[in-house]
Short mmCIF file of C-alpha atoms in Angstrom, two decimals:
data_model
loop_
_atom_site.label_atom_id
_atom_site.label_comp_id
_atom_site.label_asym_id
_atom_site.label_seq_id
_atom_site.Cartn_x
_atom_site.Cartn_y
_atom_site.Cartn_z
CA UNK T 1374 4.85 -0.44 6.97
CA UNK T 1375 1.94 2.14 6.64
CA UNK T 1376 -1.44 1.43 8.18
CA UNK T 1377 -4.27 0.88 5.78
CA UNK T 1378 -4.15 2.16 1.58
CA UNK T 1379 -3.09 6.53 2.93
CA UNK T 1380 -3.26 9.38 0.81
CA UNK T 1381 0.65 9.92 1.46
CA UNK T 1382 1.66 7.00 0.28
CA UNK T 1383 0.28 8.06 -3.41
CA UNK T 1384 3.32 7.16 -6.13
CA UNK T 1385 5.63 5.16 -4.06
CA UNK T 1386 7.95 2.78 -5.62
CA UNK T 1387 5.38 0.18 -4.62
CA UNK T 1388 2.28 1.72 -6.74
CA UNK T 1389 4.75 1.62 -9.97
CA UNK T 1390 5.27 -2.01 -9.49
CA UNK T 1391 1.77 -2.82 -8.55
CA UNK T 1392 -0.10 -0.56 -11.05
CA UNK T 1393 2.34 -1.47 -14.00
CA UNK T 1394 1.30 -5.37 -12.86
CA UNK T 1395 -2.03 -4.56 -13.35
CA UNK T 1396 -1.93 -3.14 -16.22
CA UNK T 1397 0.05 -5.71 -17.58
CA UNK T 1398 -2.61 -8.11 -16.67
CA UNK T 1399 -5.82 -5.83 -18.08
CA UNK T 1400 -4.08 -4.89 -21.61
CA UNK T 1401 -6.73 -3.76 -23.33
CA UNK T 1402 -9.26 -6.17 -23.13
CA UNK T 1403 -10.11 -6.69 -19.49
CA UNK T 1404 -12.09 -3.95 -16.74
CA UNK T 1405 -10.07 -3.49 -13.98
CA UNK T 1406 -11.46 -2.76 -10.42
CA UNK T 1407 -9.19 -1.42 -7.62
CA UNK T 1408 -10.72 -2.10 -4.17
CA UNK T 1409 -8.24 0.31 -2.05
CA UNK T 1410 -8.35 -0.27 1.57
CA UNK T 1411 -8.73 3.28 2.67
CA UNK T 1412 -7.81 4.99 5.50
CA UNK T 1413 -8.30 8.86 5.17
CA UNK T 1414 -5.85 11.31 6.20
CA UNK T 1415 -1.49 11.78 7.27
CA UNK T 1416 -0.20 9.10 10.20
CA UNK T 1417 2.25 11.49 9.80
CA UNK T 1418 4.72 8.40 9.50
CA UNK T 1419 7.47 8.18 6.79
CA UNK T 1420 6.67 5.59 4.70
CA UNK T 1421 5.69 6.32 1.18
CA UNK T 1422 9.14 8.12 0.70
CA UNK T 1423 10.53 6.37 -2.03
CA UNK T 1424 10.14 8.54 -4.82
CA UNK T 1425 13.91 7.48 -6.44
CA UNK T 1426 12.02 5.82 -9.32
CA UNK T 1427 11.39 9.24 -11.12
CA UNK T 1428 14.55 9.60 -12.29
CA UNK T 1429 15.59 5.87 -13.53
CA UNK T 1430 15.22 5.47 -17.04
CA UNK T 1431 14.52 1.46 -16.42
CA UNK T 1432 11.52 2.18 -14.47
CA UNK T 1433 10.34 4.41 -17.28
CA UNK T 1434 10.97 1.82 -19.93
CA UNK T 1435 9.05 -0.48 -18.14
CA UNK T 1436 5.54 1.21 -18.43
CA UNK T 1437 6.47 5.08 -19.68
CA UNK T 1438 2.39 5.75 -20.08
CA UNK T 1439 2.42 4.91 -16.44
CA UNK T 1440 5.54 6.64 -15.38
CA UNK T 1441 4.36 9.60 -16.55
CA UNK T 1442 1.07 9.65 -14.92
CA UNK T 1443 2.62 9.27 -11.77
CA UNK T 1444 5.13 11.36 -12.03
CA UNK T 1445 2.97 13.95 -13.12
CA UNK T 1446 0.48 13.26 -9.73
CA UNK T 1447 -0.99 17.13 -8.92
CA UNK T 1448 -0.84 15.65 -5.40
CA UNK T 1449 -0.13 12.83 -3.62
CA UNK T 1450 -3.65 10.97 -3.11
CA UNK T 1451 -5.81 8.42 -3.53
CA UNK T 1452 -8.10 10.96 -5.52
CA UNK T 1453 -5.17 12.13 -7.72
CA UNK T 1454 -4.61 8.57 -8.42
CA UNK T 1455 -8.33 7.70 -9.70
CA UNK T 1456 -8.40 10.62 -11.84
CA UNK T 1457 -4.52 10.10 -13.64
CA UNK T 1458 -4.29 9.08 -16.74
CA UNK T 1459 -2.85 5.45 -15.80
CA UNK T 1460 -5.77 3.18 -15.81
CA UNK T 1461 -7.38 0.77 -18.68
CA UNK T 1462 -10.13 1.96 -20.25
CA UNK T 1463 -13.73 1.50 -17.91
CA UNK T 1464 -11.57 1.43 -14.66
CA UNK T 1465 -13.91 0.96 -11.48
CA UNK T 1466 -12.98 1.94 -7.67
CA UNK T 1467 -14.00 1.29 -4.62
CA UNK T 1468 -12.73 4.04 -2.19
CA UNK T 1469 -15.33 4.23 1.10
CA UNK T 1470 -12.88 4.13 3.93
CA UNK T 1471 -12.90 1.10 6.18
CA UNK T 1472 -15.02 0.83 8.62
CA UNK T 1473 -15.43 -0.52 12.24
CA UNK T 1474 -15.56 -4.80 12.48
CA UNK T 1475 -19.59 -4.59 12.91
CA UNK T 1476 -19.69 -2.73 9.54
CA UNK T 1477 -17.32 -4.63 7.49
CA UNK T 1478 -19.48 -6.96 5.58
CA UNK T 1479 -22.24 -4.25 4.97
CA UNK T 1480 -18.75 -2.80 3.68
CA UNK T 1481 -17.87 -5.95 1.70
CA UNK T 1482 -21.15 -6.09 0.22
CA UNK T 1483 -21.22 -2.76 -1.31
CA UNK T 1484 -17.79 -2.94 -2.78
CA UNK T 1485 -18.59 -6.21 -4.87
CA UNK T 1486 -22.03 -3.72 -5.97
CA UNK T 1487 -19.08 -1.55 -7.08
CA UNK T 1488 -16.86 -3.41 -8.71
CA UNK T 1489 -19.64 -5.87 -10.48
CA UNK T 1490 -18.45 -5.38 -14.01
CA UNK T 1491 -14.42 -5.75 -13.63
CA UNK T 1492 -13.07 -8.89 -14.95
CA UNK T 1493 -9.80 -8.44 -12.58
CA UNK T 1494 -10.30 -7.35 -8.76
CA UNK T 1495 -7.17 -5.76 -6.94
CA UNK T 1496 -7.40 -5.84 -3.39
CA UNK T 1497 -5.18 -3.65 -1.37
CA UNK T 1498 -4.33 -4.29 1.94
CA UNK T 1499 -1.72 -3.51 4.55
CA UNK T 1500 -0.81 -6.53 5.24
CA UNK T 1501 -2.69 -9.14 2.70
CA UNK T 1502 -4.51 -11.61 3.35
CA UNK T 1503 -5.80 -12.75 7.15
CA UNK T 1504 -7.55 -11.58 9.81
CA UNK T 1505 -11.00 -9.15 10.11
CA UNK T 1506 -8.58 -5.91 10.88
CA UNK T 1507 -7.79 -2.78 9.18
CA UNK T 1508 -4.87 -3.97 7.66
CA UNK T 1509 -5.72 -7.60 5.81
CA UNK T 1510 -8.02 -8.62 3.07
CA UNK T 1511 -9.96 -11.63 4.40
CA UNK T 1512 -10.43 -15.10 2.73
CA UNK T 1513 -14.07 -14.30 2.90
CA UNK T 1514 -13.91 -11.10 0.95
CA UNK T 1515 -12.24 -13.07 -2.09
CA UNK T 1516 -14.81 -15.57 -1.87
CA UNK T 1517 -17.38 -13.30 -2.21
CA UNK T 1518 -15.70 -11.13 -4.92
CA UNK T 1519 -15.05 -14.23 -7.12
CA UNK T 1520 -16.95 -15.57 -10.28
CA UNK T 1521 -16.60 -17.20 -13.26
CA UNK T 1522 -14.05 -15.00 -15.78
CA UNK T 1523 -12.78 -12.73 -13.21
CA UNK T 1524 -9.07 -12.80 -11.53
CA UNK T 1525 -8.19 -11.55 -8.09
CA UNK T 1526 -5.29 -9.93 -7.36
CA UNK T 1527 -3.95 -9.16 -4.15
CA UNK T 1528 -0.70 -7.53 -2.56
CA UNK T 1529 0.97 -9.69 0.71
CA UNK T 1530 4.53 -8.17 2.35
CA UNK T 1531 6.09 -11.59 3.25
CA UNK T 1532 7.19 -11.70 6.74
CA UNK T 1533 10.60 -13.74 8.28
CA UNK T 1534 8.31 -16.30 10.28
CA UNK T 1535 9.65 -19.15 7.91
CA UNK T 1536 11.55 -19.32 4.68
CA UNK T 1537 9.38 -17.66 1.59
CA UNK T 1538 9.25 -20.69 -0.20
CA UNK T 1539 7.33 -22.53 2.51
CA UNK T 1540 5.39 -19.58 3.29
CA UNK T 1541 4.04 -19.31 -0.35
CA UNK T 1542 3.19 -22.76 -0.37
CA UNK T 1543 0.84 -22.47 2.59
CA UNK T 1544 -0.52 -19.05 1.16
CA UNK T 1545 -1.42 -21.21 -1.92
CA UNK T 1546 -2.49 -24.23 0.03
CA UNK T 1547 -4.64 -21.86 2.51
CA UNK T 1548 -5.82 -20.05 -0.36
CA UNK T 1549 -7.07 -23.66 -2.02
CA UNK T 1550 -8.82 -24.69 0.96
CA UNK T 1551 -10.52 -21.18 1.89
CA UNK T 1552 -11.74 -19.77 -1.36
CA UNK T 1553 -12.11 -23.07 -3.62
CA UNK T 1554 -9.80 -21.62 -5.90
CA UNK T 1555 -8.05 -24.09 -8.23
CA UNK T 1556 -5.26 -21.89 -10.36
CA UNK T 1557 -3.16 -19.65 -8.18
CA UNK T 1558 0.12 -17.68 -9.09
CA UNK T 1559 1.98 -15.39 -7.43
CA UNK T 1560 4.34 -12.77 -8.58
CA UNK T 1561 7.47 -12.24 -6.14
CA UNK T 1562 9.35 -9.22 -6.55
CA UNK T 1563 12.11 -7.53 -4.59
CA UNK T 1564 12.90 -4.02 -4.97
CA UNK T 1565 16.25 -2.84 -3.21
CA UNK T 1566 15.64 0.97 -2.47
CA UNK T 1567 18.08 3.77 -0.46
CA UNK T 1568 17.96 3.15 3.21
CA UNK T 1569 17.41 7.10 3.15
CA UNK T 1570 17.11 9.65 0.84
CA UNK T 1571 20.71 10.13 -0.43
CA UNK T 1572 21.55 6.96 0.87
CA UNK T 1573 24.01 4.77 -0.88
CA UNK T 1574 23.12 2.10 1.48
CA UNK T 1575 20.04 -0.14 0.03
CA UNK T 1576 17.75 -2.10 2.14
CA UNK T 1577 15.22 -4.95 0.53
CA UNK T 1578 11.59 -4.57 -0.19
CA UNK T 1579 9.92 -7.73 -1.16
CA UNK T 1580 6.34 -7.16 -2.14
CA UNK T 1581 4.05 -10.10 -3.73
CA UNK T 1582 1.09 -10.25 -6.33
CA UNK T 1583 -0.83 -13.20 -5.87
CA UNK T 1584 -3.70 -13.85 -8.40
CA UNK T 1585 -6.85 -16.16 -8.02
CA UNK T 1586 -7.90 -17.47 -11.05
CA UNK T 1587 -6.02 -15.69 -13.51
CA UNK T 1588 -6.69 -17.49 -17.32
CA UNK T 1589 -3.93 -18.81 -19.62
CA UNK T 1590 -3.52 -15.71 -21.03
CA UNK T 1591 -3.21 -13.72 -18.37
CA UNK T 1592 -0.53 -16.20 -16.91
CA UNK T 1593 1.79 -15.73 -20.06
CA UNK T 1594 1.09 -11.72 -19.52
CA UNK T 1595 2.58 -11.94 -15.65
CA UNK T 1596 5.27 -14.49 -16.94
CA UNK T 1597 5.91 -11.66 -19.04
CA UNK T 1598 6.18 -8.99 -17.00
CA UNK T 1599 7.98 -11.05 -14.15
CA UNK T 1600 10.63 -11.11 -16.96
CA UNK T 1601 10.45 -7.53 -17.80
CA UNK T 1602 11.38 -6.41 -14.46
CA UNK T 1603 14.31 -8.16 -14.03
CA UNK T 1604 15.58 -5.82 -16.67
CA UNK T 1605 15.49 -2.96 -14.10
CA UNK T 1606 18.83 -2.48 -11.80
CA UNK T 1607 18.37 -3.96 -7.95
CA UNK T 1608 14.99 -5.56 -8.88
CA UNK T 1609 14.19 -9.56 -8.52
CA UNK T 1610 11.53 -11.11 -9.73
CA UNK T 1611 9.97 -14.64 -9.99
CA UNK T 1612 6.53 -16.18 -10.85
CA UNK T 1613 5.16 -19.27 -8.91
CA UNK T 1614 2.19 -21.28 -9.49
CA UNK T 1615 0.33 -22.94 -7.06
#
């Protein structure tokens, strides 16, 4: 699992499912703001390999405006992924890198400034929601971010510490309790990619989309779309409500 949002993971199989989420969600009547956690530069790690997507027509049915524009990436980066041609119209970012804990909520603070006039906040961590480190959103960060007629949407990679179903329930229940949130869903997918390139051996990925006050309609559009990608080969998907 990579450390932090890295340039080299740019276009992953995990940036079609999330950005084709989010668009799903925005259509074309809601602002979209992408809060990346940022780390600049190459851990020189592997992850971020799984390109295999390219050349599967179901991933290009599900979103081709999107599969294109990622496809099409001049390079793999953050940067590159700002300026393609995959966002809804008015798309906002919020790229400073992360900083040390004792600048964090100077950091906080300056990313809501940024991403004032989106109606749906992404928030992309490492590893989701938890502690003050590089790698989680915090419960305090979603607080701050919310208000009335805006969604937050976050990513979480579900560990093995307990079965998922009890683990979503007290991601739900936590997320109740910390942020005063009242409607809650969260979008489970698992994507079964090549243990290697070449590989005819596949090993899961489960990735989830959890979003904090997400409106009727934009319920029935993840509904939707939880459907859709069940049409793609080695893909699972599910949505749960709080």
């Amino acid at each position: 699992m990579q450390d932090w949002m890295r340039d080299q993971y740019a276009g992953d199989v995990s940036d079609v499912l999330k950005f084709a989420f989010l668009r799903a969600l925005a259509s074309k009547d809601r602002t979209l703001g992408i809060a990346w956690y940022y780390a600049p530069g190459d851990d020189r790690r592997s992850d971020g390999r799984h390109l295999e997507w390219r050349d599967e027509t179901a991933w290009r049915a599900l979103d081709e405006e999107l599969h294109t524009g990622l496809a099409t990436l001049p390079e793999r980066s953050i940067a590159a992924l700002e300026r393609a041609m995959i966002w809804p119209e008015g798309a906002l970012f919020h790229r400073e890198p992360m900083p040390p804990r004792a600048g964090r909520s100077a950091w906080g603070a300056r990313k809501r400034s940024a991403l004032d006039g989106a109606d749906i906040v992404f928030l992309d961590p490492d590893n989701g929601i938890g502690g003050e480190t590089e790698k989680h959103a915090t419960f305090s960060e979603i607080r701050l971010l919310r208000k009335p007629g805006r969604a937050i949407v976050f990513i979480t990679f579900p560990g093995r510490s307990m079965k998922h179903d009890a683990l979503l329930q007290q991601l739900h229940e936590r997320l109740a309790v910390e942020t005063d949130a009242e409607n809650i869903v969260t979008l489970r997918t698992n994507v079964s990619v090549p243990r290697a390139i070449g590989s005819s051996s596949y090993v899961q990925r489960q990735r989830w989309f959890t979003v904090v006050d997400p409106d009727a309609e934009m319920i029935a559009r993840a509904q939707a779309f939880a459907v859709a990608l069940t049409s793609i080969p080695r893909v699972r998907a599910g949505l749960d409500a709080a």
